[in-house]
Tab-separated table of C-alpha atoms in Angstrom:
chain	number	residue	atom	x	y	z
M	1	MET	CA	66.349	63.551	121.312
M	2	SER	CA	63.797	65.099	119.074
M	3	THR	CA	64.481	65.233	114.969
M	4	SER	CA	61.742	67.937	114.680
M	5	LYS	CA	64.402	70.269	112.595
M	6	ASN	CA	66.095	66.709	110.848
M	7	ASN	CA	63.412	65.629	109.015
M	8	ALA	CA	65.333	63.324	107.315
M	9	PHE	CA	65.362	60.825	109.818
M	10	ASP	CA	61.402	60.643	110.765
M	11	THR	CA	61.128	57.440	109.302
M	12	VAL	CA	64.578	55.874	110.237
M	13	ILE	CA	63.196	54.103	113.319
M	14	PRO	CA	59.136	52.967	111.900
M	15	ALA	CA	61.185	51.500	108.882
M	16	LEU	CA	62.942	49.391	111.033
M	17	PRO	CA	61.956	45.662	110.873
M	18	ASP	CA	61.684	43.308	113.505
M	19	ALA	CA	64.107	41.724	114.735
M	20	THR	CA	65.476	40.087	118.723
M	21	SER	CA	67.798	43.001	118.979
M	22	TYR	CA	69.322	45.982	117.217
M	23	ILE	CA	73.081	46.689	116.958
M	24	VAL	CA	74.585	49.979	115.761
M	25	ALA	CA	78.124	49.008	113.930
M	26	TYR	CA	79.768	51.845	115.955
M	27	SER	CA	83.165	52.988	114.698
M	28	GLY	CA	82.967	56.108	116.734
M	29	GLY	CA	82.885	58.528	113.543
M	30	VAL	CA	80.151	60.859	113.291
M	31	ASP	CA	77.655	58.673	110.675
M	32	SER	CA	77.770	56.026	113.030
M	33	HIS	CA	77.474	58.149	116.135
M	34	VAL	CA	74.714	59.883	115.030
M	35	LEU	CA	73.323	56.832	114.249
M	36	LEU	CA	73.742	55.760	117.823
M	37	HIS	CA	72.293	58.439	119.317
M	38	LEU	CA	69.285	58.952	117.705
M	39	LEU	CA	68.480	54.449	118.454
M	40	ALA	CA	69.387	55.669	122.074
M	41	GLY	CA	67.066	59.083	122.313
M	42	GLN	CA	64.556	57.342	120.976
M	43	ARG	CA	64.807	53.268	121.876
M	44	GLU	CA	61.411	52.771	123.970
M	45	LYS	CA	60.183	53.015	120.477
M	46	LEU	CA	62.391	49.777	119.722
M	47	CYS	CA	60.990	46.159	119.445
M	48	ALA	CA	64.213	45.256	120.908
M	49	PRO	CA	67.262	46.217	123.136
M	50	LEU	CA	69.640	48.208	121.641
M	51	MET	CA	73.162	47.366	121.639
M	52	ALA	CA	76.512	48.405	119.971
M	53	VAL	CA	79.879	46.783	118.106
M	54	HIS	CA	82.908	48.156	117.546
M	55	VAL	CA	85.359	46.583	115.434
M	56	ASP	CA	88.860	47.142	115.747
M	57	HIS	CA	90.706	46.233	111.982
M	58	GLY	CA	94.109	46.717	113.769
M	59	ILE	CA	95.285	48.761	111.194
M	60	GLN	CA	95.585	52.092	112.997
M	61	SER	CA	97.985	52.873	116.075
M	62	GLN	CA	95.593	55.020	117.654
M	63	SER	CA	92.548	51.897	117.374
M	64	GLY	CA	93.040	51.356	121.065
M	65	GLU	CA	91.950	55.146	121.753
M	66	TRP	CA	89.031	54.639	119.379
M	67	ARG	CA	87.663	51.789	120.753
M	68	ALA	CA	87.959	53.555	124.712
M	69	HIS	CA	86.336	56.167	123.185
M	70	CYS	CA	83.222	54.293	121.502
M	71	GLU	CA	83.436	51.854	124.975
M	72	SER	CA	82.987	55.582	127.105
M	73	VAL	CA	79.957	56.618	124.882
M	74	CYS	CA	78.145	53.727	125.096
M	75	ASP	CA	78.654	53.663	128.835
M	76	GLN	CA	77.083	57.267	129.255
M	77	LEU	CA	74.608	55.752	126.840
M	78	LYS	CA	74.147	52.761	128.604
M	79	ILE	CA	74.252	50.868	125.756
M	80	PRO	CA	75.607	47.429	126.286
M	81	PHE	CA	79.158	47.616	124.270
M	82	HIS	CA	80.468	44.330	122.787
M	83	ALA	CA	83.999	45.113	120.773
M	84	LEU	CA	85.436	42.326	118.323
M	85	GLN	CA	89.465	42.274	116.573
M	86	THR	CA	90.131	41.174	112.844
M	87	ASP	CA	93.214	41.252	110.229
M	88	GLY	CA	91.714	43.627	107.848
M	89	VAL	CA	95.662	44.352	106.584
M	90	ALA	CA	95.307	44.171	102.758
M	91	THR	CA	97.172	40.984	100.799
M	92	PRO	CA	99.397	41.363	97.986
M	93	GLY	CA	97.220	42.995	94.853
M	94	GLU	CA	94.160	43.814	97.546
M	95	SER	CA	92.632	46.963	97.871
M	96	PRO	CA	92.722	48.417	101.692
M	97	GLU	CA	89.783	49.667	101.196
M	98	ALA	CA	88.223	46.452	100.283
M	99	ALA	CA	90.301	44.396	102.597
M	100	ALA	CA	89.217	45.826	105.230
M	101	ARG	CA	85.898	45.363	104.726
M	102	HIS	CA	85.446	42.037	103.958
M	103	ALA	CA	87.196	41.717	107.072
M	104	ARG	CA	84.622	43.440	108.759
M	105	TYR	CA	82.056	42.530	107.257
M	106	ARG	CA	83.134	38.385	108.113
M	107	VAL	CA	83.786	38.970	112.095
M	108	LEU	CA	80.427	40.857	112.262
M	109	ALA	CA	78.915	37.914	110.302
M	110	ASP	CA	80.570	35.211	112.565
M	111	TRP	CA	79.626	36.775	115.394
M	112	LEU	CA	76.165	38.086	115.095
M	113	PRO	CA	73.594	36.822	117.190
M	114	GLU	CA	70.402	34.621	115.300
M	115	GLY	CA	67.803	37.226	114.668
M	116	ALA	CA	69.260	40.074	115.018
M	117	ALA	CA	69.975	43.012	112.930
M	118	LEU	CA	73.094	44.938	112.309
M	119	LEU	CA	72.996	48.833	111.850
M	120	THR	CA	75.194	50.498	109.551
M	121	ALA	CA	75.109	54.284	108.632
M	122	GLN	CA	76.101	54.294	105.138
M	123	HIS	CA	74.188	57.721	103.825
M	124	ARG	CA	72.897	58.742	100.574
M	125	ASP	CA	76.305	60.448	99.487
M	126	ASP	CA	78.036	56.862	100.390
M	127	GLN	CA	75.418	55.606	98.152
M	128	ALA	CA	76.263	57.714	95.324
M	129	GLU	CA	80.544	56.973	95.709
M	130	THR	CA	79.831	53.557	96.086
M	131	LEU	CA	78.007	53.623	92.599
M	132	LEU	CA	80.168	55.567	91.001
M	133	LEU	CA	83.187	53.495	92.401
M	134	GLN	CA	81.939	50.169	90.937
M	135	LEU	CA	80.932	52.006	87.384
M	136	PHE	CA	85.138	52.923	87.591
M	137	ARG	CA	85.858	49.275	88.088
M	138	GLY	CA	83.704	48.299	85.066
M	139	ALA	CA	80.979	46.262	87.659
M	140	GLY	CA	77.468	44.385	86.892
M	141	PRO	CA	74.085	45.160	87.639
M	142	ARG	CA	74.985	43.288	90.879
M	143	GLY	CA	77.864	46.132	92.010
M	144	LEU	CA	76.224	49.514	90.251
M	145	SER	CA	73.218	48.619	92.242
M	146	ALA	CA	75.062	49.562	94.912
M	147	MET	CA	74.042	49.331	98.668
M	148	PRO	CA	70.696	47.445	99.555
M	149	PRO	CA	68.805	48.950	102.629
M	150	VAL	CA	68.016	45.634	104.102
M	151	THR	CA	70.270	41.828	103.366
M	152	SER	CA	71.322	38.961	105.427
M	153	LEU	CA	74.248	38.512	107.044
M	154	GLY	CA	75.204	35.932	109.259
M	155	GLN	CA	72.074	34.993	111.247
M	156	GLY	CA	70.699	38.138	111.039
M	157	LEU	CA	69.908	41.189	109.028
M	158	LEU	CA	71.967	44.132	108.072
M	159	LEU	CA	70.129	47.294	107.740
M	160	ARG	CA	71.411	50.601	106.348
M	161	PRO	CA	68.700	53.459	107.804
M	162	PHE	CA	70.554	56.088	106.700
M	163	LEU	CA	70.643	55.738	102.744
M	164	ASP	CA	67.463	58.184	101.946
M	165	VAL	CA	69.858	60.666	104.542
M	166	SER	CA	72.433	63.045	103.185
M	167	ARG	CA	75.561	63.491	104.629
M	168	ALA	CA	74.701	67.504	105.000
M	169	ASP	CA	71.782	66.181	107.301
M	170	VAL	CA	74.042	63.705	109.843
M	171	LEU	CA	76.336	66.328	109.968
M	172	ASP	CA	73.889	69.038	110.652
M	173	LEU	CA	72.293	66.694	113.680
M	174	ALA	CA	75.672	65.695	115.353
M	175	GLN	CA	76.330	69.655	115.702
M	176	THR	CA	72.846	69.971	117.018
M	177	CYS	CA	73.401	67.929	119.611
M	178	GLU	CA	76.728	68.692	119.946
M	179	LEU	CA	78.088	65.492	119.614
M	180	ASP	CA	81.754	64.383	120.352
M	181	TRP	CA	82.894	62.216	117.562
M	182	ILE	CA	86.115	61.037	116.180
M	183	GLU	CA	87.789	62.108	113.040
M	184	ASP	CA	90.046	59.200	111.347
M	185	PRO	CA	92.638	61.127	109.503
M	186	SER	CA	92.662	58.429	106.630
M	187	ASN	CA	89.084	59.971	105.491
M	188	THR	CA	90.940	62.878	103.951
M	189	ASP	CA	93.758	60.259	102.407
M	190	THR	CA	92.782	61.090	98.682
M	191	ARG	CA	95.260	58.439	97.813
M	192	TYR	CA	92.450	55.754	98.446
M	193	ASP	CA	89.747	56.047	95.654
M	194	ARG	CA	86.643	56.676	97.554
M	195	ASN	CA	88.011	59.834	99.437
M	196	LEU	CA	89.401	61.252	95.935
M	197	LEU	CA	85.761	60.691	95.068
M	198	ARG	CA	84.284	62.103	98.019
M	199	HIS	CA	86.873	65.471	98.148
M	200	GLU	CA	87.495	66.339	94.956
M	201	VAL	CA	85.500	64.929	92.207
M	202	LEU	CA	81.675	64.610	93.761
M	203	PRO	CA	81.703	68.350	94.834
M	204	GLN	CA	82.657	69.337	91.343
M	205	LEU	CA	79.713	67.172	89.762
M	206	ARG	CA	77.288	68.184	91.708
M	207	GLN	CA	77.988	72.174	90.938
M	208	ARG	CA	76.977	71.142	87.305
M	209	TRP	CA	74.143	69.028	88.356
M	210	PRO	CA	72.901	69.515	91.260
M	211	GLY	CA	70.452	66.720	91.546
M	212	LEU	CA	73.246	64.046	90.767
M	213	HIS	CA	72.976	62.231	94.173
M	214	THR	CA	69.162	61.473	93.052
M	215	VAL	CA	69.718	60.617	89.846
M	216	LEU	CA	72.318	58.050	90.889
M	217	ALA	CA	69.845	56.519	93.172
M	218	ARG	CA	67.098	55.994	90.955
M	219	ALA	CA	70.513	54.618	88.463
M	220	ALA	CA	71.655	52.149	91.379
M	221	ALA	CA	67.573	50.706	91.468
M	222	HIS	CA	67.572	49.818	87.705
M	223	GLN	CA	70.727	48.404	88.219
M	224	SER	CA	68.986	46.031	91.556
M	225	GLU	CA	66.195	45.267	89.189
M	226	GLN	CA	68.233	44.095	86.778
M	227	ALA	CA	70.679	42.169	89.213
M	228	GLY	CA	67.483	40.380	90.490
M	229	LEU	CA	66.427	39.030	87.851
M	230	ALA	CA	70.496	37.506	86.226
M	231	ASP	CA	69.882	35.908	90.281
M	232	ALA	CA	66.895	34.350	89.635
M	233	LEU	CA	67.864	32.709	86.624
M	234	ALA	CA	71.253	31.799	88.430
M	235	GLY	CA	69.102	29.783	91.088
M	236	VAL	CA	67.460	27.759	88.464
M	237	ASP	CA	71.417	26.985	86.910
M	238	LEU	CA	72.756	26.390	90.553
M	239	SER	CA	69.660	23.971	91.015
M	240	ALA	CA	70.942	21.817	88.160
M	241	SER	CA	74.584	22.675	88.485
M	242	CYS	CA	75.544	22.069	92.458
M	243	SER	CA	76.655	19.050	94.594
M	244	THR	CA	74.245	17.283	96.390
M	245	ASP	CA	74.972	18.629	99.732
M	246	GLY	CA	74.358	22.150	97.716
M	247	GLU	CA	78.199	23.206	99.036
M	248	ARG	CA	80.049	22.517	95.307
M	249	LEU	CA	79.654	23.213	91.665
M	250	LEU	CA	79.698	19.966	89.531
M	251	GLN	CA	82.293	20.873	86.184
M	252	SER	CA	79.871	19.066	83.800
M	253	GLY	CA	76.502	21.006	84.580
M	254	VAL	CA	78.289	24.538	84.632
M	255	LYS	CA	80.288	23.489	81.316
M	256	VAL	CA	77.096	23.098	79.211
M	257	LEU	CA	75.696	26.689	79.880
M	258	ALA	CA	76.815	29.529	77.287
M	259	PRO	CA	79.203	31.651	78.301
M	260	ALA	CA	77.196	34.695	79.914
M	261	ARG	CA	75.602	31.844	81.975
M	262	GLN	CA	78.320	30.475	83.321
M	263	ARG	CA	80.109	33.960	84.041
M	264	ASN	CA	76.851	34.784	85.768
M	265	LEU	CA	75.899	32.122	88.427
M	266	LEU	CA	79.854	31.846	89.185
M	267	ARG	CA	78.977	35.303	90.219
M	268	TYR	CA	76.158	34.333	92.103
M	269	TRP	CA	77.433	31.241	93.937
M	270	ILE	CA	80.430	32.933	94.838
M	271	HIS	CA	78.712	36.260	96.456
M	272	ARG	CA	76.311	33.199	97.916
M	273	ARG	CA	79.167	31.563	99.688
M	274	GLY	CA	80.470	34.989	101.043
M	275	PHE	CA	83.369	35.533	99.458
M	276	ALA	CA	84.694	38.339	97.649
M	277	MET	CA	84.176	38.730	93.659
M	278	PRO	CA	86.874	37.947	91.226
M	279	SER	CA	88.012	39.925	89.019
M	280	GLN	CA	86.399	39.914	85.328
M	281	ALA	CA	90.412	38.986	83.896
M	282	VAL	CA	90.222	36.398	87.284
M	283	LEU	CA	86.619	35.072	86.291
M	284	GLU	CA	87.770	34.312	82.737
M	285	ARG	CA	90.676	32.382	84.310
M	286	ILE	CA	87.758	30.168	86.616
M	287	ARG	CA	85.951	29.860	83.452
M	288	GLU	CA	88.805	28.506	81.170
M	289	GLU	CA	90.961	26.448	83.801
M	290	MET	CA	87.728	24.766	85.553
M	291	LEU	CA	85.676	24.143	82.628
M	292	TYR	CA	88.282	23.521	80.231
M	293	SER	CA	91.616	22.041	81.604
M	294	ARG	CA	92.294	18.142	81.439
M	295	ASP	CA	90.504	15.724	83.688
M	296	ASP	CA	93.540	14.759	85.413
M	297	ALA	CA	94.621	18.937	86.007
M	298	GLN	CA	94.333	20.204	89.489
M	299	PRO	CA	93.623	23.702	88.747
M	300	VAL	CA	93.511	26.518	91.163
M	301	VAL	CA	93.020	30.152	91.480
M	302	HIS	CA	93.462	32.343	93.891
M	303	TRP	CA	92.133	35.939	94.457
M	304	GLY	CA	92.003	37.921	97.333
M	305	ARG	CA	91.659	35.545	100.516
M	306	ALA	CA	89.675	32.933	98.406
M	307	GLU	CA	90.626	30.492	96.182
M	308	LEU	CA	88.455	28.003	93.552
M	309	ARG	CA	90.249	24.241	93.366
M	310	ARG	CA	88.823	20.534	91.247
M	311	TYR	CA	88.546	17.398	92.082
M	312	ARG	CA	86.967	14.705	90.627
M	313	GLY	CA	84.168	17.533	88.267
M	314	GLU	CA	83.521	19.177	91.318
M	315	LEU	CA	84.338	22.678	91.908
M	316	TYR	CA	85.507	23.992	95.530
M	317	LEU	CA	85.232	26.876	97.069
M	318	MET	CA	86.946	27.816	99.836
M	319	GLN	CA	89.686	30.032	102.394
M	320	ALA	CA	93.046	30.599	100.759
M	321	LEU	CA	95.184	27.692	102.205
M	322	PRO	CA	97.802	28.830	104.256
M	323	ALA	CA	101.222	26.739	103.524
M	324	GLN	CA	101.404	23.258	105.428
M	325	ASP	CA	104.544	21.775	107.029
M	326	THR	CA	104.013	17.927	106.759
M	327	SER	CA	107.402	17.713	108.627
M	328	GLN	CA	105.493	18.566	111.784
M	329	CYS	CA	104.819	16.373	115.058
M	330	MET	CA	102.926	16.391	118.272
M	331	HIS	CA	102.124	14.725	121.143
M	332	TRP	CA	98.163	14.060	122.428
M	333	ASP	CA	96.802	12.385	125.470
M	334	LEU	CA	93.237	12.284	123.234
M	335	ARG	CA	91.942	14.171	126.376
M	336	ASN	CA	91.346	17.252	124.707
M	337	ASN	CA	90.863	18.817	120.982
M	338	PRO	CA	93.702	20.751	120.066
M	339	GLU	CA	94.442	22.554	117.484
M	340	LEU	CA	97.012	21.853	114.244
M	341	GLY	CA	97.240	25.323	112.783
M	342	THR	CA	95.403	27.342	110.176
M	343	ALA	CA	96.208	24.259	107.437
M	344	SER	CA	94.902	21.381	109.497
M	345	GLY	CA	92.048	22.443	111.925
M	346	VAL	CA	91.007	20.125	114.809
M	347	LEU	CA	90.890	16.850	115.968
M	348	TYR	CA	88.680	15.448	118.660
M	349	ALA	CA	88.164	12.351	120.189
M	350	LYS	CA	85.523	11.573	122.355
M	351	PRO	CA	85.817	8.837	124.911
M	352	VAL	CA	83.125	5.573	124.189
M	353	THR	CA	82.995	2.097	125.417
M	354	GLY	CA	83.255	-1.370	122.668
M	355	GLU	CA	84.177	1.004	119.265
M	356	GLY	CA	86.980	3.613	118.370
M	357	LEU	CA	90.244	3.701	118.833
M	358	TYR	CA	91.991	1.582	122.212
M	359	LEU	CA	95.257	1.870	122.982
M	360	PRO	CA	96.629	-0.596	125.557
M	361	ASP	CA	97.891	2.231	127.779
M	362	GLU	CA	95.415	4.929	127.349
M	363	THR	CA	97.938	7.390	129.062
M	364	SER	CA	100.463	6.960	126.548
M	365	GLY	CA	98.555	9.185	123.596
M	366	VAL	CA	99.754	9.534	120.090
M	367	ASP	CA	101.871	11.027	118.070
M	368	VAL	CA	100.007	13.260	115.716
M	369	ARG	CA	102.078	13.155	112.126
M	370	PHE	CA	100.945	14.165	107.727
M	371	ARG	CA	101.934	12.557	105.329
M	372	ARG	CA	105.360	12.574	104.049
M	373	GLY	CA	104.782	9.860	101.055
M	374	GLY	CA	105.218	6.494	101.095
M	375	GLU	CA	102.575	5.583	104.364
M	376	SER	CA	101.120	2.328	104.589
M	377	LEU	CA	98.563	0.259	107.326
M	378	LEU	CA	96.632	-2.396	107.896
M	379	LEU	CA	92.862	-2.537	108.014
M	380	PRO	CA	90.579	-4.603	109.983
M	381	GLY	CA	90.399	-8.151	109.007
M	382	ALA	CA	92.852	-7.354	106.285
M	383	SER	CA	95.967	-9.987	105.136
M	384	HIS	CA	98.178	-7.293	103.732
M	385	HIS	CA	99.025	-3.592	104.407
M	386	ARG	CA	97.567	-1.270	101.399
M	387	THR	CA	98.988	2.752	100.250
M	388	LEU	CA	97.834	5.226	102.508
M	389	LYS	CA	97.624	7.343	99.027
M	390	ASN	CA	95.441	4.109	97.694
M	391	LEU	CA	92.740	4.759	100.876
M	392	LEU	CA	93.136	8.300	100.687
M	393	GLN	CA	91.730	8.174	97.140
M	394	GLU	CA	88.910	5.071	97.450
M	395	HIS	CA	87.665	7.790	99.997
M	396	SER	CA	87.771	10.838	97.461
M	397	VAL	CA	90.043	12.619	99.681
M	398	PRO	CA	90.887	15.848	97.459
M	399	GLY	CA	94.740	16.433	97.018
M	400	TRP	CA	95.597	19.381	99.160
M	401	GLU	CA	93.220	17.722	102.081
M	402	ARG	CA	95.850	14.804	101.816
M	403	GLU	CA	98.680	16.601	102.862
M	404	ARG	CA	96.786	18.487	105.845
M	405	LEU	CA	95.067	14.818	107.181
M	406	PRO	CA	96.266	13.881	111.108
M	407	LEU	CA	97.430	10.943	111.282
M	408	LEU	CA	98.031	8.976	114.992
M	409	TYR	CA	101.137	6.969	115.566
M	410	SER	CA	102.194	5.159	118.452
M	411	GLY	CA	105.490	4.871	118.691
M	412	GLU	CA	106.699	4.176	114.463
M	413	THR	CA	102.971	2.550	113.990
M	414	LEU	CA	100.459	4.036	112.229
M	415	VAL	CA	97.104	3.521	114.470
M	416	ALA	CA	94.664	5.597	112.979
M	417	VAL	CA	93.242	8.147	110.140
M	418	PRO	CA	90.843	10.373	111.532
M	419	GLY	CA	87.355	10.074	110.184
M	420	ILE	CA	88.463	7.628	107.736
M	421	ALA	CA	89.935	4.449	109.394
M	422	ILE	CA	91.617	2.633	112.351
M	423	CYS	CA	94.045	-0.004	111.682
M	424	GLU	CA	94.215	-3.903	112.678
M	425	GLY	CA	95.387	-4.365	116.552
M	426	PHE	CA	93.615	-0.869	118.023
M	427	GLN	CA	90.260	-0.972	117.601
M	428	ALA	CA	88.212	-1.380	120.730
M	429	GLN	CA	86.317	-4.641	120.991
M	430	ALA	CA	83.324	-5.702	123.139
M	431	GLY	CA	83.679	-3.525	126.435
M	432	GLN	CA	86.580	-2.455	126.401
M	433	ALA	CA	86.844	1.803	126.302
M	434	GLY	CA	87.978	3.222	123.264
M	435	PHE	CA	88.049	6.638	120.953
M	436	ALA	CA	85.585	8.228	118.682
M	437	LEU	CA	87.952	10.267	116.416
M	438	ASP	CA	87.293	12.995	113.853
M	439	TRP	CA	88.972	15.626	111.966
M	440	SER	CA	87.412	19.038	110.675
M	441	ARG	CA	89.968	21.187	108.583
M	442	HIS	CA	87.391	24.346	109.698
M	443	ARG	CA	88.069	25.746	113.070
M	444	ASN	CA	85.639	26.706	115.019
M	445	ASP	CA	86.595	30.613	114.886
M	446	GLU	CA	86.886	30.392	111.009
M	447	VAL	CA	84.519	32.753	109.092
M	448	HIS	CA	84.027	33.688	105.300
């Protein structure tokens, strides 16, 4: 594809960093179609294979047709095509646009091959819209720095090579090359904030200030510098305030900071963990409830699909946990790794010899149940039973995990708590066949 009439695109390919593959996030709309066509026409200049990926959010009734269109275009261009499915439906109080965006990036981050570069087609007009939207939402420097041209995503990179290209340039190239793209009808619905800006507000602003997009891009660059300085400070505070495994924040370490540094650190930590940023009001709730509530409190703060909890002076950030049905019971033959539902993760059993869980009749399997209160068990070598509650407290199992922890029964006898204990009389002895047990609340397909 020649771009001699569209000099704005001439620097796109030379500016791409090295990667193991270049994957266009292809929705079928005009922007991503132009990006795909541009790269396909000059693929010999790329240092790695070119592919495309399409995400179906499960929102639009035409999504199946759009996927088929994208696959057909990629087939014509001889470009490998991948399709992903995700749930982009907004939760109560969540913006539909934000819900779809977060769902899309979650599934892409989880799927992206190691060392690969995902390319999206946001352009200069999108950047201006993003900056204004963030300004109207009262965002800080990170939000006002808008979209960076290069950032990490999963095991690879996220590239936005069109940020110096205007929407007019994209449309001109699409029409010149007679491309056939999809028009999403929701893109003209001014009930959505971005569409209102695009179709009604920005055209009037450009009439008054023709250089608006250049000015906004410069403002975003200034805010990006400020965000970088704030992140550097937050990195220092995080190193002094995180758990040994780096996953949790220490209440004591955050509490000694000044309020502005507390907020800066919390935003930085939440962003690094891949969760949506809470509103200012929610952030203040986090500060008050996580840092200053009484020691025996069990605070939990929800926003969007995320939640923050505290246990024994440590802050746990995670996907919001679904309700748990503690009355459920299932039989397990110990020969597979059953999923226990979104709230309870996956059980694992590995055949071993001389250790692990021993069952006189291996074919009988076990029943999987959940804690309902009052359970007791006899640990190896003990002369008296002890309560399960006491054992879980001793092993520092947070309260919200206790009702989700699977318990293994043989008949009415509790025989094992995976990852914690195997009861007296059910440990494999030397030469006996046993099963090494483990449990993970996180399923293999769970992403942030």
